[in-house]
Amino acid sequence: MANYLLVIGDRRALDWVLRQQRMAFPDFDRAEVRALAPGDRLYLYTTRGCFGNPTRDRGRVVTTGEVRSTVAELDEPVEIGGRSYPVGCELRIAELPLWPGGVELSPIVGELELFDGMAKSWSIRLRRPLVGLSERDAGLLDSYLTEHHRYPLDEVIDSYRPRRRESRG
């Protein structure tokens, strides 16, 4: 079993992932996308820009999920924000904190092996949809996530829904 940060930078994409319980990718080009397998654990990270206000919002690990299928070509590509995502997999995400909740990543960057030696430029590592995590980093995130109450997905999912203005083309 591998652990990954699943980086989501768009509220519409986040809404789709949560409601469809699937993840879609632009292609198979990245090794981490090809390597994703059932049972792998995903730490869902929403970027500062995900909710449309990067000066107000913070990048947060909001929950964990599990990969439920291999990554494969989709029957119909997913279209979000003018981009096409033709490959994907099934996920299981069962719970979320109320928005805005979760573990803010910036204050704990120095504790994570993923960002060793990158104190000032750590966010550059998050410019891909999947970022591998060590067992140690996954354990650390797990311990921080236990400090945040999470609710069944269907009870809080609407707080993550795109606002009307953001959902236009």
Coordinates of N, CA and C in Angstrom, one line a residue, residues 7 24 28 30 41 43 50 54-56 64 72 81 88 94 99 105 108 111-113 115 118 124 127 143 150 162:
V7 N -3.8 16.2 -4.8 CA -3.8 17.7 -4.8 C -5.0 18.1 -5.7
A24 N -10.0 11.7 -11.7 CA -9.7 11.6 -13.1 C -8.3 12.4 -13.3
F28 N -1.7 9.2 -18.6 CA -0.9 8.2 -17.9 C 0.5 8.6 -17.8
R30 N 2.5 10.4 -15.9 CA 3.2 10.5 -14.6 C 3.3 9.1 -14.0
R41 N -3.7 4.7 -0.2 CA -4.3 5.7 0.6 C -4.0 7.1 0.1
Y43 N -4.5 11.3 0.7 CA -4.7 12.4 1.7 C -5.2 13.5 0.8
C50 N -8.1 26.6 -4.2 CA -9.2 25.7 -4.5 C -10.6 26.4 -4.4
P54 N -7.3 32.7 -2.6 CA -6.1 32.3 -2.0 C -5.5 33.2 -0.9
T55 N -6.0 34.4 -0.8 CA -5.5 35.3 0.3 C -6.2 34.9 1.6
R56 N -7.5 34.4 1.5 CA -8.2 34.0 2.7 C -8.0 32.6 3.1
T64 N -8.9 11.6 4.3 CA -8.3 10.5 3.6 C -9.3 9.8 2.8
A72 N -7.6 3.6 -15.2 CA -7.9 3.1 -16.6 C -8.5 4.2 -17.4
G81 N -13.7 22.7 -16.0 CA -13.0 23.9 -16.2 C -12.3 24.0 -17.6
G88 N -8.9 7.5 -15.2 CA -9.3 7.7 -13.8 C -9.5 6.4 -13.0
A94 N -15.2 8.7 2.8 CA -16.4 8.5 3.6 C -16.7 9.7 4.5
W99 N -16.5 22.6 6.2 CA -15.6 23.5 5.5 C -15.6 24.9 6.3
L105 N -1.5 22.8 6.0 CA -0.2 22.2 5.7 C 1.0 23.1 6.0
I108 N 3.1 22.9 9.2 CA 3.8 21.6 9.5 C 4.7 21.1 8.5
E111 N 8.0 19.6 9.4 CA 7.9 18.2 10.1 C 7.8 17.1 9.1
L112 N 7.6 17.4 7.8 CA 7.3 16.4 6.8 C 8.6 16.1 6.0
E113 N 8.9 14.9 5.8 CA 10.0 14.5 5.0 C 9.9 14.9 3.5
F115 N 9.1 17.6 2.3 CA 9.5 18.9 2.1 C 10.9 19.2 2.7
M118 N 13.2 22.4 1.9 CA 12.4 23.2 1.0 C 11.5 24.2 1.8
I124 N 6.1 24.1 -4.4 CA 6.4 23.7 -5.8 C 6.2 22.2 -5.9
R127 N 2.6 20.7 -7.4 CA 2.1 21.1 -8.7 C 1.8 19.9 -9.6
S143 N -2.0 11.6 12.6 CA -2.1 12.1 13.9 C -2.7 13.5 13.9
R150 N -14.5 14.9 11.9 CA -15.0 14.6 10.5 C -16.4 14.0 10.6
P162 N -19.4 24.1 -5.2 CA -19.0 25.4 -5.9 C -20.1 26.4 -5.7

